[in-house]
GROMACS .gro file of N, CA, C and O in nm:
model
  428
    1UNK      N    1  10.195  11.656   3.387
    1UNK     CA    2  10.091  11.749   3.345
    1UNK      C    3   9.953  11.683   3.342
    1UNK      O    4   9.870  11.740   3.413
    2UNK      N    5   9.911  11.578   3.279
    2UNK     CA    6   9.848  11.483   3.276
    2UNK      C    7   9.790  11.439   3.413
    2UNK      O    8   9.683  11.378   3.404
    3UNK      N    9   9.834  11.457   3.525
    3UNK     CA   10   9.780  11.393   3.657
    3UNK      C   11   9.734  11.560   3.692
    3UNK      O   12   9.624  11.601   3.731
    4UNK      N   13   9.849  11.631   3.664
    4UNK     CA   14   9.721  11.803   3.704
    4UNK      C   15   9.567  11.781   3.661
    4UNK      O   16   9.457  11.782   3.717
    5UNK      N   17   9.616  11.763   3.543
    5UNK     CA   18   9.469  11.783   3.480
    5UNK      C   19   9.350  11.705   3.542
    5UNK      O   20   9.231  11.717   3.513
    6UNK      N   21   9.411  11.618   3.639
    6UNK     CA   22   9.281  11.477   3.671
    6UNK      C   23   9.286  11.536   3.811
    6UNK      O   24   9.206  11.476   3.881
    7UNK      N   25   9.350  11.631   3.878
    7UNK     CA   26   9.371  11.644   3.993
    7UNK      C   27   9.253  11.781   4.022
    7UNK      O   28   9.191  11.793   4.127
    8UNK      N   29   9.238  11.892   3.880
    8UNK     CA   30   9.160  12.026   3.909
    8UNK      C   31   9.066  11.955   3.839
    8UNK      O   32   8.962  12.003   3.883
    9UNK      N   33   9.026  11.851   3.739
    9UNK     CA   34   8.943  11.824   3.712
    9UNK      C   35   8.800  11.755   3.882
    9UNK      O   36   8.690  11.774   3.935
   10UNK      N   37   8.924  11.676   3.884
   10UNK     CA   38   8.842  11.657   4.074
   10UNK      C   39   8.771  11.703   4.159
   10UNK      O   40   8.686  11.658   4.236
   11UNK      N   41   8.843  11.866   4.124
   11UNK     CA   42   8.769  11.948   4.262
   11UNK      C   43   8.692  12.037   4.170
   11UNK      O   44   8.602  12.107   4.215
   12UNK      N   45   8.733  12.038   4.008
   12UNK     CA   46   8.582  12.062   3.976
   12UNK      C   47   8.484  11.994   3.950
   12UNK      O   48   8.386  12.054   3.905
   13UNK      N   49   8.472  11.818   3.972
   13UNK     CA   50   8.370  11.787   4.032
   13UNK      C   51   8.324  11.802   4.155
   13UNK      O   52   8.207  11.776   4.179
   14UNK      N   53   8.406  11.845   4.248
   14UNK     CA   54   8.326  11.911   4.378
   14UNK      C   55   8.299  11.992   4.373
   14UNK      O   56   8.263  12.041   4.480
   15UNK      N   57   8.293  12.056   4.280
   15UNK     CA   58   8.188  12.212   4.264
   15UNK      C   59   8.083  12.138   4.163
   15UNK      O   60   7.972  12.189   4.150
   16UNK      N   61   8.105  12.055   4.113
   16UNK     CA   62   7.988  12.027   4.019
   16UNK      C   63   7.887  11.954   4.104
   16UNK      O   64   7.770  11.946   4.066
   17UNK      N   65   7.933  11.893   4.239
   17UNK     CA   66   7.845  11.806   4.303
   17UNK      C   67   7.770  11.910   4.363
   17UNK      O   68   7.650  11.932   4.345
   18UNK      N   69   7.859  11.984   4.445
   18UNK     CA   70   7.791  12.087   4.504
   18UNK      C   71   7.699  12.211   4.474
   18UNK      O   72   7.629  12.273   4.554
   19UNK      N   73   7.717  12.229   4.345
   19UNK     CA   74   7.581  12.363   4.263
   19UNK      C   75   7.499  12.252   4.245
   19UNK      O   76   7.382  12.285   4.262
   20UNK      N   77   7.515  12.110   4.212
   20UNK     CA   78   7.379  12.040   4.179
   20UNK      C   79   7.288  12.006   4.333
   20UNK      O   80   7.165  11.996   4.333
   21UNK      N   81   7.359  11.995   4.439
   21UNK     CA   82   7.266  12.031   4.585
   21UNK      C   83   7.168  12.169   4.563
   21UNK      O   84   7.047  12.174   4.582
   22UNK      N   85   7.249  12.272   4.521
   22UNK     CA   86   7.247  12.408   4.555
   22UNK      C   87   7.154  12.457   4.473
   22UNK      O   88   7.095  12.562   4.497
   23UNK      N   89   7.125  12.361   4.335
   23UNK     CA   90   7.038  12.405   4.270
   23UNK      C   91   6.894  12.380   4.277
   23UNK      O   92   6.810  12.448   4.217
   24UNK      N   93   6.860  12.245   4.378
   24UNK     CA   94   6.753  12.288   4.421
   24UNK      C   95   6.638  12.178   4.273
   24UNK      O   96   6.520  12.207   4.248
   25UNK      N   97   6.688  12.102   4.226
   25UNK     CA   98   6.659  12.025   4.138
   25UNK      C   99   6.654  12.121   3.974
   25UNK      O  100   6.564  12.122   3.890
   26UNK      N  101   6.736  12.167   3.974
   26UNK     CA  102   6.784  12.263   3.849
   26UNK      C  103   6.665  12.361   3.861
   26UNK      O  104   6.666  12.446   3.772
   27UNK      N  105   6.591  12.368   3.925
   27UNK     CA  106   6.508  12.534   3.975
   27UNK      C  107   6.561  12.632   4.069
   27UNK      O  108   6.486  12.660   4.163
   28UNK      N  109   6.696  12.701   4.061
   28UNK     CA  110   6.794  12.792   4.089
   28UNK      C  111   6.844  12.804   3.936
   28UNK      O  112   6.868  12.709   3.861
   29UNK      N  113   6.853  12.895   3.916
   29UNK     CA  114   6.933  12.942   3.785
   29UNK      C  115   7.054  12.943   3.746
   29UNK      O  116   7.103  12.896   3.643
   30UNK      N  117   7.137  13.035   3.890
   30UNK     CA  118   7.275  13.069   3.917
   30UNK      C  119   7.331  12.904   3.959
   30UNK      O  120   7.427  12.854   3.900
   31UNK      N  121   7.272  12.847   4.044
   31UNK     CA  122   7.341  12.721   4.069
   31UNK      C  123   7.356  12.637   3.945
   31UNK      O  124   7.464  12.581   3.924
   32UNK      N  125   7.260  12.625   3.864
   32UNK     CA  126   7.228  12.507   3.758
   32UNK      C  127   7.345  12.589   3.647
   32UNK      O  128   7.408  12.521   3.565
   33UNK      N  129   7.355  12.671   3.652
   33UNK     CA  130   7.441  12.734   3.549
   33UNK      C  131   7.568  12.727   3.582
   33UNK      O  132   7.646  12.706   3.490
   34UNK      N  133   7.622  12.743   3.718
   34UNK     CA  134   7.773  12.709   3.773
   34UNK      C  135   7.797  12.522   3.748
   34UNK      O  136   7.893  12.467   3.693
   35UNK      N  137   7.656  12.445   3.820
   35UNK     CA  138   7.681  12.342   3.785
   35UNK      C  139   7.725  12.317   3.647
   35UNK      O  140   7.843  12.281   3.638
   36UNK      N  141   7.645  12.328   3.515
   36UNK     CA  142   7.658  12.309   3.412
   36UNK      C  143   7.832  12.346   3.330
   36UNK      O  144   7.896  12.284   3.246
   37UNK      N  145   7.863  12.491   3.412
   37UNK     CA  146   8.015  12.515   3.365
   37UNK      C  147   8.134  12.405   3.471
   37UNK      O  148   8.253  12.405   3.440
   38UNK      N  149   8.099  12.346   3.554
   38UNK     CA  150   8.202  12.296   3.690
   38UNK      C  151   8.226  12.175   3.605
   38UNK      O  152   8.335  12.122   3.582
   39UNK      N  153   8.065  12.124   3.547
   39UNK     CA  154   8.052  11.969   3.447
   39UNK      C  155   8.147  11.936   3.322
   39UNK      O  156   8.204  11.829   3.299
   40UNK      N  157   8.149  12.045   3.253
   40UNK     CA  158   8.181  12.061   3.132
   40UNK      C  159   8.362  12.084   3.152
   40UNK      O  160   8.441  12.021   3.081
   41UNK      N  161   8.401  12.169   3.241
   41UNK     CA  162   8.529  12.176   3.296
   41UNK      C  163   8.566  12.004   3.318
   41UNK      O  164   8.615  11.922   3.240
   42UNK      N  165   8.531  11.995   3.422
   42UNK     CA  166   8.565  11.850   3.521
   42UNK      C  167   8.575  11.717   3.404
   42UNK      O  168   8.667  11.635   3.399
   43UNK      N  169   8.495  11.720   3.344
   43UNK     CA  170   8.470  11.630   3.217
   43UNK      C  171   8.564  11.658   3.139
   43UNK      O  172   8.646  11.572   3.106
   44UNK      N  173   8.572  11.813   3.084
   44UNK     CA  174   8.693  11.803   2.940
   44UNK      C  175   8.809  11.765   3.035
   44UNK      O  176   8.848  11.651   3.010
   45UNK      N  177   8.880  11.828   3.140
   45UNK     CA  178   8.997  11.829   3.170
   45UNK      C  179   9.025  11.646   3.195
   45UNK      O  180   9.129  11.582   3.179
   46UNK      N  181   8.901  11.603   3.235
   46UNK     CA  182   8.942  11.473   3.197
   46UNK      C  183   8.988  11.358   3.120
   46UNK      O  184   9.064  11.264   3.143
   47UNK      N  185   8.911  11.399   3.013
   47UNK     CA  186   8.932  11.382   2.862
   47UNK      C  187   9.060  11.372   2.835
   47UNK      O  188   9.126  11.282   2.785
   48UNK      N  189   9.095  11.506   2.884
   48UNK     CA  190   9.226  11.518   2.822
   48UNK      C  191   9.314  11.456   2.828
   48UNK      O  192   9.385  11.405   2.741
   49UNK      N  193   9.322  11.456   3.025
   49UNK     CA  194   9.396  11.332   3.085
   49UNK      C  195   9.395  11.215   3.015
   49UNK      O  196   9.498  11.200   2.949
   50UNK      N  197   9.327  11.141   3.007
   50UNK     CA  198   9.277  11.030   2.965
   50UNK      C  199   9.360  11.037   2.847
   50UNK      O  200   9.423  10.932   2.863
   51UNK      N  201   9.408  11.090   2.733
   51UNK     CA  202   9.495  11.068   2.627
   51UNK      C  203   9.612  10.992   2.662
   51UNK      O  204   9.654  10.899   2.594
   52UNK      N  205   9.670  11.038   2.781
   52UNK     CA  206   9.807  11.054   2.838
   52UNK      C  207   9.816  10.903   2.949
   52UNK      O  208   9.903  10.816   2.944
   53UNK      N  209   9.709  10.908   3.035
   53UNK     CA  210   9.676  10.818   3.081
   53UNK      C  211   9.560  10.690   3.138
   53UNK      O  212   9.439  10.692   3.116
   54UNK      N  213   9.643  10.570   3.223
   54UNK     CA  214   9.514  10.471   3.211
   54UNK      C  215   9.393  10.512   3.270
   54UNK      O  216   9.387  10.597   3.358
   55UNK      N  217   9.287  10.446   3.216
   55UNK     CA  218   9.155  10.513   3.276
   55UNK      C  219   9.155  10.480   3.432
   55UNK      O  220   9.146  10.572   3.513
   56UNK      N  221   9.166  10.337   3.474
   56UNK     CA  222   9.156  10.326   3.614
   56UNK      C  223   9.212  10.403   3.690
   56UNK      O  224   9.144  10.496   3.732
   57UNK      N  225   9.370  10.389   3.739
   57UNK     CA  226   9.348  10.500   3.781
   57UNK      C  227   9.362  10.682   3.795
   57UNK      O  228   9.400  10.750   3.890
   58UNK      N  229   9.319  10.717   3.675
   58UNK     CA  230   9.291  10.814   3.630
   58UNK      C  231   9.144  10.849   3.694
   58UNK      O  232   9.131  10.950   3.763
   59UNK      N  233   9.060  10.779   3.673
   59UNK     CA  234   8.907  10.787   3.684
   59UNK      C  235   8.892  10.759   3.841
   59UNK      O  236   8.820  10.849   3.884
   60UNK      N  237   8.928  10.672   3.943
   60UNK     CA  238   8.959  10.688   4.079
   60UNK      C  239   8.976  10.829   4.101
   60UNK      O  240   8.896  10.922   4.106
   61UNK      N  241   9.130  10.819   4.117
   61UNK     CA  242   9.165  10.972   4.177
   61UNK      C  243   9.080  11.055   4.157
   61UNK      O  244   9.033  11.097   4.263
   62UNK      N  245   9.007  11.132   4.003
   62UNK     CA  246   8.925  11.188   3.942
   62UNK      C  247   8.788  11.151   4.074
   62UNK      O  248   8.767  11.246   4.150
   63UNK      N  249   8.753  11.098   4.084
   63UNK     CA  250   8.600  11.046   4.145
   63UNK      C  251   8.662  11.062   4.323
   63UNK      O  252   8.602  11.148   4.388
   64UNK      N  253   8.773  10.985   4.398
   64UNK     CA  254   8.813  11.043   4.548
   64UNK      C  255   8.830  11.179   4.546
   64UNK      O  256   8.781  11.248   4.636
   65UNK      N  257   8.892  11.228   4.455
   65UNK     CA  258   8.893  11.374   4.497
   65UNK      C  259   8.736  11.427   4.501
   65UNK      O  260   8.684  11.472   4.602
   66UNK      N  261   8.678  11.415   4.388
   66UNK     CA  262   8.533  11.488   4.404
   66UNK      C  263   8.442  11.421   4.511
   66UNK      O  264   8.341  11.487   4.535
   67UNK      N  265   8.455  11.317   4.573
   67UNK     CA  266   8.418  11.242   4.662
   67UNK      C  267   8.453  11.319   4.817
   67UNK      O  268   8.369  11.346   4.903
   68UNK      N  269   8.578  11.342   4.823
   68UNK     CA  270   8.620  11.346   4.917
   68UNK      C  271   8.571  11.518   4.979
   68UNK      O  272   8.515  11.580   5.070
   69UNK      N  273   8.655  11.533   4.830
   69UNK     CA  274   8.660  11.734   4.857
   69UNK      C  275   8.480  11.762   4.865
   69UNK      O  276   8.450  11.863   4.928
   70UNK      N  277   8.390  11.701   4.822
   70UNK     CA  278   8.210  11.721   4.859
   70UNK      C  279   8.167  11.684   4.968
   70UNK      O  280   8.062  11.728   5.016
   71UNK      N  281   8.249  11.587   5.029
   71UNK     CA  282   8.215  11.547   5.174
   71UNK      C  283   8.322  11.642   5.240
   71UNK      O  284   8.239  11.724   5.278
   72UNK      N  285   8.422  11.686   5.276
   72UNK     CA  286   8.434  11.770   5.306
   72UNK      C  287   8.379  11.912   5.306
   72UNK      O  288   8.360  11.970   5.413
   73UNK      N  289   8.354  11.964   5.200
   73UNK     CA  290   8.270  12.080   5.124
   73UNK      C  291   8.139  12.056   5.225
   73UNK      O  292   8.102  12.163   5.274
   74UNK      N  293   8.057  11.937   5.270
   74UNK     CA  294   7.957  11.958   5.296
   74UNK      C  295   7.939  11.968   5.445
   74UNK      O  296   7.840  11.992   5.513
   75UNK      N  297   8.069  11.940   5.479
   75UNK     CA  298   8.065  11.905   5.679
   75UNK      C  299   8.134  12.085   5.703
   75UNK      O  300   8.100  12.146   5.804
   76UNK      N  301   8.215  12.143   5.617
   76UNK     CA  302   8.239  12.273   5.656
   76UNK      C  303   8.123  12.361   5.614
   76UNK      O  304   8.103  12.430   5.713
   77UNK      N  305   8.039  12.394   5.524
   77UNK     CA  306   7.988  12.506   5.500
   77UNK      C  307   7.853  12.455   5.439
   77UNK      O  308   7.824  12.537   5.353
   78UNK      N  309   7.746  12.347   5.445
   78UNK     CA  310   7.631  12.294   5.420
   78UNK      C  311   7.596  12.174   5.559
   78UNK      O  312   7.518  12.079   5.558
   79UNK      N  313   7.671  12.215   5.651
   79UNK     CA  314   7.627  12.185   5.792
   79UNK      C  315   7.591  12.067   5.803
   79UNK      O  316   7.499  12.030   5.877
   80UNK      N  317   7.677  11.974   5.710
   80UNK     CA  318   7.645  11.774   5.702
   80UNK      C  319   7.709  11.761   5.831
   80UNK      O  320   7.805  11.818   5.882
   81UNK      N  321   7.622  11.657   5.875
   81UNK     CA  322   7.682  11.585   6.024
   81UNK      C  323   7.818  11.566   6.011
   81UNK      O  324   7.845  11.505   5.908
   82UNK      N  325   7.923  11.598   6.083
   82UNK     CA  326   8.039  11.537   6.076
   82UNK      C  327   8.051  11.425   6.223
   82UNK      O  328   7.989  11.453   6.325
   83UNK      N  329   8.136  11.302   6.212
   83UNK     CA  330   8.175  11.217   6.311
   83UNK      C  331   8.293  11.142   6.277
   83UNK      O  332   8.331  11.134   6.160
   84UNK      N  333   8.359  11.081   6.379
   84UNK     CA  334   8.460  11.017   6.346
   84UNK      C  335   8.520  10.945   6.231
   84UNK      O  336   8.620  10.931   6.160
   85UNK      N  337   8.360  10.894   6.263
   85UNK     CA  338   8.398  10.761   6.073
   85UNK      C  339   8.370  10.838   5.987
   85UNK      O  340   8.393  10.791   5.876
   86UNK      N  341   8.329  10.940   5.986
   86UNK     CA  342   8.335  11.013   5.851
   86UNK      C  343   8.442  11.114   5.800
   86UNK      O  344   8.434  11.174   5.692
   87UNK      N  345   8.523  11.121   5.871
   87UNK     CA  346   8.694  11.167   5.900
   87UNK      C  347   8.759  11.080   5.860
   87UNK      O  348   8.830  11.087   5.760
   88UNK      N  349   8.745  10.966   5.942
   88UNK     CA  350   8.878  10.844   5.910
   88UNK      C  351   8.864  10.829   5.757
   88UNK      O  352   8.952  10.844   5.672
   89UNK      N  353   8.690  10.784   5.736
   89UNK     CA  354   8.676  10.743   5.592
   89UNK      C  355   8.703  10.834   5.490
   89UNK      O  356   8.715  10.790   5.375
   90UNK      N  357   8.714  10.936   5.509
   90UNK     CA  358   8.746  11.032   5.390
   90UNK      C  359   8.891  11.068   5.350
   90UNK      O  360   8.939  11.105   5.243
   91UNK      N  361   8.977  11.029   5.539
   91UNK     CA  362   9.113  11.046   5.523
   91UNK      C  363   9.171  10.900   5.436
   91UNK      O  364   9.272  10.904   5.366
   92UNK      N  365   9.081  10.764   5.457
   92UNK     CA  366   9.118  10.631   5.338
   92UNK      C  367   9.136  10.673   5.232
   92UNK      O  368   9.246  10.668   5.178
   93UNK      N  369   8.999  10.738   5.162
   93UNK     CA  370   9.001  10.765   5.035
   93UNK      C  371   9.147  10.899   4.973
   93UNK      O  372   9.211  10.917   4.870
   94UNK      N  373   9.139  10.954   5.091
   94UNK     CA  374   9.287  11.063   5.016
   94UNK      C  375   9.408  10.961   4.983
   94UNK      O  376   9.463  10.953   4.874
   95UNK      N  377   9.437  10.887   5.091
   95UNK     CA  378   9.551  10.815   5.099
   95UNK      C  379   9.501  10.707   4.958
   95UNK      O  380   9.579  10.692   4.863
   96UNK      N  381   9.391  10.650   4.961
   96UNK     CA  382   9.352  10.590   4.803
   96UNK      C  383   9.393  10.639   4.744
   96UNK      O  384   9.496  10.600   4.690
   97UNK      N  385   9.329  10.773   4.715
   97UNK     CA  386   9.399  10.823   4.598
   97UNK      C  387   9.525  10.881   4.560
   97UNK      O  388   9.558  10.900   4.443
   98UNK      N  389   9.606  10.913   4.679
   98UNK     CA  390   9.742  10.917   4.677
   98UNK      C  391   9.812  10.815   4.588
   98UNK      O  392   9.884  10.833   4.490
   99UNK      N  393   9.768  10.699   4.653
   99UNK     CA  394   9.867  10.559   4.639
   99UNK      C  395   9.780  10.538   4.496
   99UNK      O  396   9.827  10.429   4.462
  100UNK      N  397   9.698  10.567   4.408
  100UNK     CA  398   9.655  10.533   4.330
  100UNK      C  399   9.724  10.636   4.201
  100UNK      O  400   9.765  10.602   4.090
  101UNK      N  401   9.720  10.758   4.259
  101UNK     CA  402   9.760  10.844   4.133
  101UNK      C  403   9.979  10.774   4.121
  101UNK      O  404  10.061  10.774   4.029
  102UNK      N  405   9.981  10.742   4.222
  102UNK     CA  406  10.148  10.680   4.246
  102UNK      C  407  10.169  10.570   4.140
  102UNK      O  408  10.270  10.547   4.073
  103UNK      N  409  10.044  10.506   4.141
  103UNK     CA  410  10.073  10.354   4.082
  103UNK      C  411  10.005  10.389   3.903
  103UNK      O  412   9.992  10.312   3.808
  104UNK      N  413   9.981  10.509   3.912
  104UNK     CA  414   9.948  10.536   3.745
  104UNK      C  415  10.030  10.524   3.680
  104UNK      O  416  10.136  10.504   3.739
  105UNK      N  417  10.038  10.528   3.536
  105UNK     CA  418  10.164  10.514   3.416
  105UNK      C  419  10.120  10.623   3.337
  105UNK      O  420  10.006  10.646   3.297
  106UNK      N  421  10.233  10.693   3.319
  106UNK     CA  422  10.255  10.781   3.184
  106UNK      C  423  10.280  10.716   3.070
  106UNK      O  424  10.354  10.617   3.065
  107UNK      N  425  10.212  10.772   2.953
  107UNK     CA  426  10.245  10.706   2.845
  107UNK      C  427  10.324  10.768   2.736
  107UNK      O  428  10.354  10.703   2.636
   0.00000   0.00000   0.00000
């Protein structure tokens, strides 16, 4: 349950990365306000995690996913250059965080 929580916490830091582009330096309203709820999500659900388990890698996975899923997020639908190395490198970091959420401990 504990690795869920670090797993939706993730991709709501990729919505939190992404309304803070969108907002335009917090002068958008609607963005700064999705950001502000994506933050507060992504953060508690982490928290929570964090009771249950170690921070490292807890806080990895947490950070590749929002890493990954924003660079993705930004090559499909905010028209970021995509190229090879920026494929391979994003497919490292999944497999990082695969092998990282693997090597976590429940407590």
């Amino acid at each position: 349950m504990a690795w869920l929580l670090v797993v939706v916490a993730g991709f709501l830091e990729t919505g939190f990365a992404v309304c803070l582009k969108l907002s335009h330096g917090f002068t958008r309203l609607w963005p700064t306000i999705a950001f502000c709820a994506f933050a507060l999500g992504s953060f508690g659900l982490l928290t929570l995690a964090l009771k249950r388990l170690d921070v490292g890698p807890a806080y990895a996975v947490w950070t590749g996913i929002g890493a990954a899923g924003t660079a993705i997020y930004g090559m499909v639908f905010l028209d970021d250059v995509v190229s090879t190395l920026k494929i391979v490198s994003i497919t490292l970091v999944i497999v990082g965080v695969i092998g990282l959420q693997l090597s976590g401990s429940s407590h």
